[in-house]
mmCIF file of C-alpha atoms in Angstrom:
data_model
loop_
_atom_site.group_PDB
_atom_site.id
_atom_site.type_symbol
_atom_site.label_atom_id
_atom_site.label_comp_id
_atom_site.label_asym_id
_atom_site.label_seq_id
_atom_site.Cartn_x
_atom_site.Cartn_y
_atom_site.Cartn_z
ATOM 1 C CA MET P 19 0.201 -0.342 0.172
ATOM 2 C CA PRO P 20 1.440 3.176 -1.157
ATOM 3 C CA GLY P 21 1.891 6.211 1.700
ATOM 4 C CA GLY P 22 2.594 4.479 4.428
ATOM 5 C CA GLY P 23 -0.355 1.686 4.901
ATOM 6 C CA ARG P 24 -2.973 3.196 3.390
ATOM 7 C CA PRO P 25 -4.098 1.517 0.178
ATOM 8 C CA SER P 26 -4.378 3.415 -2.954
ATOM 9 C CA PRO P 27 -7.770 5.875 -3.546
ATOM 10 C CA ARG P 28 -8.841 2.895 -6.067
ATOM 11 C CA ALA P 29 -8.964 0.416 -3.598
ATOM 12 C CA ALA P 30 -10.337 2.683 -1.117
ATOM 13 C CA GLU P 31 -13.387 3.194 -3.532
ATOM 14 C CA VAL P 32 -13.277 -0.282 -3.835
ATOM 15 C CA ARG P 33 -13.390 -1.439 -0.519
ATOM 16 C CA ARG P 34 -16.145 1.355 0.574
ATOM 17 C CA ARG P 35 -18.151 -0.040 -2.393
ATOM 18 C CA TYR P 36 -17.945 -3.255 -1.181
ATOM 19 C CA ILE P 37 -18.825 -2.611 2.724
ATOM 20 C CA ALA P 38 -21.607 -0.757 1.303
ATOM 21 C CA ASN P 39 -23.269 -3.274 -1.062
ATOM 22 C CA CYS P 40 -22.470 -5.371 2.018
ATOM 23 C CA LEU P 41 -24.807 -3.663 4.209
ATOM 24 C CA GLY P 42 -26.901 -3.794 2.033
ATOM 25 C CA GLU P 43 -26.727 -7.496 1.339
ATOM 26 C CA LEU P 44 -27.338 -7.761 5.250
ATOM 27 C CA ASP P 45 -30.723 -5.836 4.958
ATOM 28 C CA ARG P 46 -31.998 -7.829 1.989
ATOM 29 C CA PHE P 47 -31.573 -11.470 4.204
ATOM 30 C CA LEU P 48 -33.527 -9.663 7.927
ATOM 31 C CA HIS P 49 -36.018 -7.874 4.852
ATOM 32 C CA LEU P 50 -36.221 -11.739 3.581
ATOM 33 C CA LEU P 51 -35.897 -13.270 7.342
ATOM 34 C CA ILE P 52 -39.187 -11.141 8.360
ATOM 35 C CA ASP P 53 -41.458 -12.203 5.422
ATOM 36 C CA GLU P 54 -40.703 -15.550 5.872
ATOM 37 C CA ALA P 55 -41.249 -15.266 9.969
ATOM 38 C CA THR P 56 -44.773 -13.649 9.267
ATOM 39 C CA GLY P 57 -45.486 -15.433 6.396
ATOM 40 C CA HIS P 58 -44.934 -12.831 3.808
ATOM 41 C CA ALA P 59 -44.292 -13.558 0.350
ATOM 42 C CA PRO P 60 -41.334 -11.333 -0.352
ATOM 43 C CA ALA P 61 -43.727 -9.518 -3.302
ATOM 44 C CA VAL P 62 -46.327 -8.944 -1.015
ATOM 45 C CA THR P 63 -43.763 -6.850 1.114
ATOM 46 C CA VAL P 64 -44.815 -2.751 1.373
ATOM 47 C CA GLN P 65 -42.610 -1.907 3.846
ATOM 48 C CA ARG P 66 -38.894 -1.447 2.911
ATOM 49 C CA ASN P 67 -37.324 0.637 5.323
ATOM 50 C CA MET P 68 -36.026 -1.804 7.370
ATOM 51 C CA ALA P 69 -35.650 0.368 10.395
ATOM 52 C CA ASN P 70 -39.316 0.305 10.352
ATOM 53 C CA LYS P 71 -40.749 -3.363 9.460
ATOM 54 C CA ILE P 72 -37.846 -4.716 12.461
ATOM 55 C CA ALA P 73 -40.405 -3.104 15.014
ATOM 56 C CA PRO P 74 -42.410 -5.710 15.941
ATOM 57 C CA PHE P 75 -39.171 -7.784 16.476
ATOM 58 C CA SER P 76 -36.790 -5.370 18.131
ATOM 59 C CA GLN P 77 -36.424 -2.355 20.399
ATOM 60 C CA GLY P 78 -35.663 1.464 19.626
ATOM 61 C CA THR P 79 -32.577 1.084 19.731
ATOM 62 C CA ASP P 80 -31.997 -1.563 17.130
ATOM 63 C CA GLN P 81 -34.309 0.740 14.522
ATOM 64 C CA ARG P 82 -31.732 3.944 15.508
ATOM 65 C CA ARG P 83 -28.870 1.659 14.610
ATOM 66 C CA LEU P 84 -30.371 0.345 11.270
ATOM 67 C CA ARG P 85 -31.409 4.047 10.331
ATOM 68 C CA ALA P 86 -27.489 4.846 11.380
ATOM 69 C CA LEU P 87 -26.609 1.789 9.113
ATOM 70 C CA GLY P 88 -29.061 3.204 5.935
ATOM 71 C CA ARG P 89 -27.157 6.958 6.721
ATOM 72 C CA THR P 90 -23.779 5.085 6.615
ATOM 73 C CA ARG P 91 -24.181 2.701 3.116
ATOM 74 C CA ALA P 92 -25.639 6.312 1.625
ATOM 75 C CA CYS P 93 -22.418 8.189 2.680
ATOM 76 C CA LEU P 94 -19.864 4.790 1.194
ATOM 77 C CA ILE P 95 -21.285 5.080 -1.606
ATOM 78 C CA HIS P 96 -22.758 8.485 -3.053
ATOM 79 C CA THR P 97 -20.664 10.603 -1.215
ATOM 80 C CA GLY P 98 -17.170 8.458 -0.975
ATOM 81 C CA GLY P 99 -17.632 7.730 2.850
ATOM 82 C CA VAL P 100 -17.010 12.117 2.937
ATOM 83 C CA VAL P 101 -20.370 12.559 5.598
ATOM 84 C CA SER P 102 -22.156 15.624 4.181
ATOM 85 C CA ARG P 103 -25.975 15.163 5.678
ATOM 86 C CA ALA P 104 -26.709 14.787 8.885
ATOM 87 C CA ASP P 105 -29.265 12.795 11.169
ATOM 88 C CA GLU P 106 -31.593 15.929 11.085
ATOM 89 C CA ARG P 107 -32.359 18.876 9.141
ATOM 90 C CA ASP P 108 -29.415 21.206 9.631
ATOM 91 C CA GLY P 109 -27.914 18.699 12.007
ATOM 92 C CA ARG P 110 -23.663 18.879 12.166
ATOM 93 C CA TRP P 111 -23.492 15.343 12.731
ATOM 94 C CA MET P 112 -24.216 11.735 11.266
ATOM 95 C CA THR P 113 -24.081 8.654 13.410
ATOM 96 C CA ALA P 114 -22.786 5.595 11.943
ATOM 97 C CA GLY P 115 -23.710 2.179 12.259
ATOM 98 C CA TRP P 116 -21.140 1.268 14.782
ATOM 99 C CA TYR P 117 -20.549 1.936 18.578
ATOM 100 C CA CYS P 118 -17.730 4.607 19.642
ATOM 101 C CA PRO P 119 -14.681 2.913 21.348
ATOM 102 C CA VAL P 120 -15.160 4.095 24.629
ATOM 103 C CA SER P 121 -18.452 4.132 25.372
ATOM 104 C CA GLU P 122 -22.008 2.899 24.576
ATOM 105 C CA ASP P 123 -23.148 5.131 21.952
ATOM 106 C CA LEU P 124 -22.622 5.127 18.547
ATOM 107 C CA GLN P 125 -20.041 7.033 16.548
ATOM 108 C CA THR P 126 -21.134 10.068 15.394
ATOM 109 C CA PHE P 127 -18.528 11.949 12.656
ATOM 110 C CA PRO P 128 -19.273 15.944 12.227
ATOM 111 C CA LEU P 129 -19.860 17.158 8.353
ATOM 112 C CA GLY P 130 -17.125 16.820 6.178
ATOM 113 C CA ALA P 131 -15.448 13.583 8.216
ATOM 114 C CA GLU P 132 -14.744 10.824 6.508
ATOM 115 C CA LEU P 133 -16.314 7.332 7.220
ATOM 116 C CA ARG P 134 -13.714 4.111 7.360
ATOM 117 C CA PRO P 135 -14.861 1.125 8.826
ATOM 118 C CA ALA P 136 -12.226 -1.268 9.913
ATOM 119 C CA GLY P 137 -12.409 -4.640 10.925
ATOM 120 C CA ARG P 138 -13.632 -4.122 14.658
ATOM 121 C CA GLU P 139 -16.415 -1.894 13.041
ATOM 122 C CA LEU P 140 -17.524 -4.342 11.136
ATOM 123 C CA ALA P 141 -17.062 -7.226 13.186
ATOM 124 C CA ASP P 142 -19.416 -5.264 15.653
ATOM 125 C CA ILE P 143 -22.139 -4.862 13.062
ATOM 126 C CA GLY P 144 -22.347 -8.276 11.868
ATOM 127 C CA LEU P 145 -23.271 -9.295 15.862
ATOM 128 C CA PHE P 146 -25.532 -6.978 15.287
ATOM 129 C CA TYR P 147 -27.664 -8.301 12.630
ATOM 130 C CA ARG P 148 -26.889 -11.803 13.388
ATOM 131 C CA MET P 149 -28.527 -10.920 16.599
ATOM 132 C CA LEU P 150 -31.464 -9.681 14.827
ATOM 133 C CA ALA P 151 -31.895 -12.301 12.311
ATOM 134 C CA ASP P 152 -31.881 -14.812 16.415
ATOM 135 C CA ARG P 153 -34.778 -12.550 17.398
ATOM 136 C CA ILE P 154 -36.667 -12.472 14.507
ATOM 137 C CA VAL P 155 -35.990 -16.558 14.220
ATOM 138 C CA ALA P 156 -37.102 -17.237 17.264
#
């Protein structure tokens, strides 16, 4: 990797898109799992927002995190990982879909910051989706 261990710009772009696509696939998996658990055919499903669709199986904190993961995915795909949209209108911060390393709060980034989720963050996201899937199946 050129530049002292940092990936090339092209490699970083591929990684961002790959992570965003993986997040989208995890959402699609949960959509199908919920449809199966509730007896709905996937073609009949009208709720496309995972945070809203999962409400009967989750807690408010799960929905907040799913919304943050949706914003994280959009940021990685559409703005090259640069935070350009806040959680709220006229806000200055975007909440990402992983926890801050020193607290039990989701990590926030100011507008203009770059999202670069590392292995720890991705493993945490994977555990979150697994916990949701286990809850849906139960």
